[in-house]
XYZ file of C-alpha atoms in Angstrom:
226
model
C 3.292 -4.227 -20.273
C 4.488 -6.054 -23.511
C 2.064 -8.563 -25.342
C 2.821 -12.262 -24.553
C 4.846 -11.813 -21.694
C 3.229 -13.075 -18.317
C 2.492 -10.406 -16.364
C 3.150 -10.951 -12.712
C 1.541 -8.234 -9.924
C 2.037 -8.024 -6.157
C -0.223 -5.888 -4.288
C 1.143 -5.208 -0.563
C -0.658 -4.007 2.540
C 0.798 -3.176 6.006
C 0.666 -6.690 6.948
C 4.063 -6.843 5.170
C 5.858 -4.288 7.277
C 4.765 -5.288 11.073
C 7.645 -7.350 10.777
C 9.506 -3.948 10.450
C 7.638 -2.975 13.852
C 5.125 -0.610 11.748
C 2.168 -0.837 13.560
C -0.701 -1.133 11.514
C -3.928 1.572 11.041
C -6.645 -0.306 11.871
C -5.511 -3.717 14.124
C -3.991 -4.536 17.439
C -2.677 -2.984 20.791
C -0.055 -0.925 18.792
C -2.473 0.730 15.807
C -1.831 4.072 14.805
C -5.452 4.837 15.568
C -6.042 3.750 18.482
C -6.045 6.988 20.371
C -7.571 8.831 17.719
C -10.967 9.151 15.913
C -10.428 8.062 12.197
C -13.535 9.939 11.189
C -11.186 13.087 11.738
C -7.675 12.143 11.492
C -7.550 10.028 8.322
C -10.827 11.728 6.643
C -10.426 14.831 4.076
C -12.109 17.785 5.925
C -11.430 16.382 9.449
C -9.194 19.233 10.274
C -12.604 21.361 10.251
C -13.771 19.250 13.162
C -10.691 19.089 15.196
C -7.748 20.771 13.940
C -5.591 19.631 16.970
C -6.505 16.330 16.639
C -5.673 15.875 13.283
C -2.723 17.795 13.276
C -1.672 15.939 16.222
C -2.152 12.147 14.317
C -0.081 13.387 11.293
C 3.015 14.541 13.290
C 2.848 11.343 15.263
C 3.026 9.601 11.955
C 5.743 11.569 10.692
C 7.549 11.658 13.949
C 7.472 7.746 14.061
C 8.763 7.379 10.240
C 11.437 9.840 10.621
C 12.827 9.147 14.269
C 12.266 5.239 14.321
C 13.449 4.971 10.604
C 12.136 1.531 9.813
C 14.284 -0.997 7.641
C 13.001 -3.148 5.207
C 12.539 -6.856 6.486
C 12.856 -10.583 4.600
C 9.307 -10.093 2.955
C 10.481 -6.881 1.350
C 13.861 -8.581 0.157
C 11.625 -11.375 -1.033
C 9.854 -9.545 -3.194
C 12.827 -7.636 -4.644
C 14.128 -11.307 -5.541
C 10.563 -12.257 -6.905
C 11.147 -9.457 -9.317
C 14.734 -10.072 -10.329
C 13.904 -13.539 -11.151
C 10.988 -12.092 -13.136
C 13.596 -9.978 -15.007
C 15.787 -13.107 -15.461
C 12.935 -15.149 -16.879
C 11.816 -12.243 -19.365
C 8.406 -11.786 -17.646
C 6.950 -8.529 -16.611
C 6.518 -8.137 -12.713
C 4.613 -4.979 -11.197
C 4.486 -3.831 -7.527
C 1.329 -2.034 -5.872
C 1.143 -1.054 -2.263
C -1.208 0.797 -0.063
C 1.790 1.460 2.344
C 2.684 5.110 3.043
C 6.494 3.832 3.758
C 9.624 3.581 1.603
C 10.153 0.066 2.697
C 10.007 -1.542 -0.882
C 12.302 1.120 -2.195
C 14.720 0.593 0.326
C 15.259 -3.010 -0.493
C 15.974 -2.416 -3.828
C 12.979 -2.793 -6.013
C 13.049 -0.885 -9.207
C 9.881 0.545 -9.361
C 6.853 0.730 -6.845
C 3.149 2.385 -7.526
C 1.926 3.867 -4.358
C -1.919 4.022 -4.198
C -1.658 5.887 -1.100
C 0.928 8.416 -1.204
C 4.219 8.576 0.344
C 4.885 9.971 4.348
C 8.407 11.234 3.664
C 6.436 13.797 0.885
C 4.617 16.697 2.391
C 1.548 18.435 1.136
C -0.429 21.603 1.969
C -3.805 21.993 3.498
C -5.485 25.482 2.421
C -8.737 26.640 2.763
C -10.389 29.881 2.815
C -13.914 30.849 3.724
C -16.471 32.517 2.204
C -14.438 36.123 2.765
C -11.442 34.705 1.051
C -10.045 34.640 4.861
C -7.458 31.929 5.411
C -9.011 29.340 7.734
C -6.487 26.557 7.552
C -2.933 26.559 5.979
C -0.819 23.539 7.319
C 1.362 20.652 5.994
C 1.068 17.052 6.687
C 2.527 13.884 5.248
C 1.627 13.377 1.400
C -0.853 10.694 2.215
C -4.215 9.730 0.907
C -7.491 10.631 3.057
C -10.661 9.064 3.520
C -12.823 10.598 0.881
C -10.109 11.567 -1.732
C -9.265 9.785 -4.867
C -6.389 6.999 -4.947
C -3.340 8.103 -6.917
C -2.525 5.756 -10.164
C -6.027 4.029 -10.262
C -6.098 3.779 -14.344
C -2.509 2.517 -14.137
C -3.206 -0.062 -11.433
C -6.509 -1.209 -13.424
C -4.523 -1.502 -16.547
C -2.107 -3.905 -14.364
C -4.961 -5.825 -13.257
C -6.327 -6.488 -16.519
C -3.060 -7.626 -18.049
C -1.982 -9.630 -15.141
C -1.434 -13.516 -15.399
C -0.681 -13.828 -11.478
C -2.135 -11.314 -9.163
C -0.736 -11.993 -5.888
C -2.180 -10.051 -2.707
C 0.483 -9.811 0.636
C -0.750 -8.388 4.009
C -3.660 -6.390 2.645
C -7.050 -6.108 4.210
C -8.488 -5.027 1.119
C -11.007 -2.696 2.867
C -9.794 0.493 1.046
C -11.114 -0.430 -2.182
C -8.879 -2.808 -3.817
C -10.857 -5.517 -4.065
C -12.330 -4.196 -7.441
C -8.423 -4.560 -8.820
C -8.607 -8.831 -8.190
C -12.275 -8.677 -9.561
C -10.812 -7.036 -12.892
C -8.172 -9.525 -12.698
C -10.251 -12.518 -11.862
C -12.618 -11.644 -14.974
C -9.518 -11.631 -17.449
C -8.271 -15.220 -15.924
C -6.060 -14.296 -13.799
C -4.777 -16.918 -10.694
C -5.383 -15.119 -8.178
C -3.080 -15.644 -4.670
C -3.126 -14.270 -0.859
C -0.691 -14.426 1.530
C -2.484 -12.992 4.883
C -3.002 -14.781 8.867
C -6.265 -13.127 8.409
C -7.754 -13.851 5.264
C -10.192 -11.747 3.212
C -13.304 -14.448 2.637
C -15.431 -11.829 0.572
C -12.767 -12.294 -2.618
C -12.469 -15.247 -4.739
C -8.800 -16.350 -4.294
C -7.397 -19.341 -5.930
C -5.072 -20.123 -3.139
C -4.569 -18.661 0.111
C -1.213 -18.782 2.384
C -2.475 -17.897 5.539
C 0.347 -17.136 7.248
C 2.791 -14.343 7.809
C 4.350 -12.514 4.616
C 7.431 -14.022 5.099
C 6.456 -17.438 5.618
C 4.079 -17.348 2.634
C 6.309 -15.461 0.260
C 9.014 -18.610 0.958
C 6.377 -20.834 0.456
C 4.679 -19.300 -2.522
C 8.405 -19.174 -4.384
C 9.145 -22.578 -3.634
C 6.088 -23.809 -5.302
C 6.589 -21.475 -8.594
C 10.155 -22.455 -8.771
C 10.970 -18.662 -8.138
C 14.274 -19.859 -6.029
């Protein structure tokens, strides 16, 4: 981040990808967790309680993303347009996401900070017992589980610290990102939420209680990023 430059930051969550057909993990009839226990399939060490459920869930997730191959929707392209406008205005632009898809990258955004990892990459689960005998040895998508540290935490707090405008799109802020908003607010940033289901506990300055697409269109018109 460059001193004296206006800093525009965006945090996106699963709500931005719904229009691309990607179900959320938590909510709705098509939620990815509806047939699984999050305490097992989305939690570090969950494989010890039920390896079949844990591995089955992540196979379903991986199969969905590799077979359905979702495409960016208008909301992703609007954020790409916002990045371009910021570049034209010589403003700093930062995009963070809790999503594990690659729709921001596929829309052409230059750099995305992926707080929860990437479903298209892989990681190894390897665990031995007290006798050094292998108990578990398998691979899953390279994503963050409950109980594990999120990625790029220091970088995200630095971005929040220097932000002049911090926009949250389609995120419930239930996995700890609320602290980023609190950090930005302390430094005087203007906070904007785009979400059909507002996060009440966060002190946003403005709310667009609508879909990611409609909210981004309204915001960009109001801010003259068109």
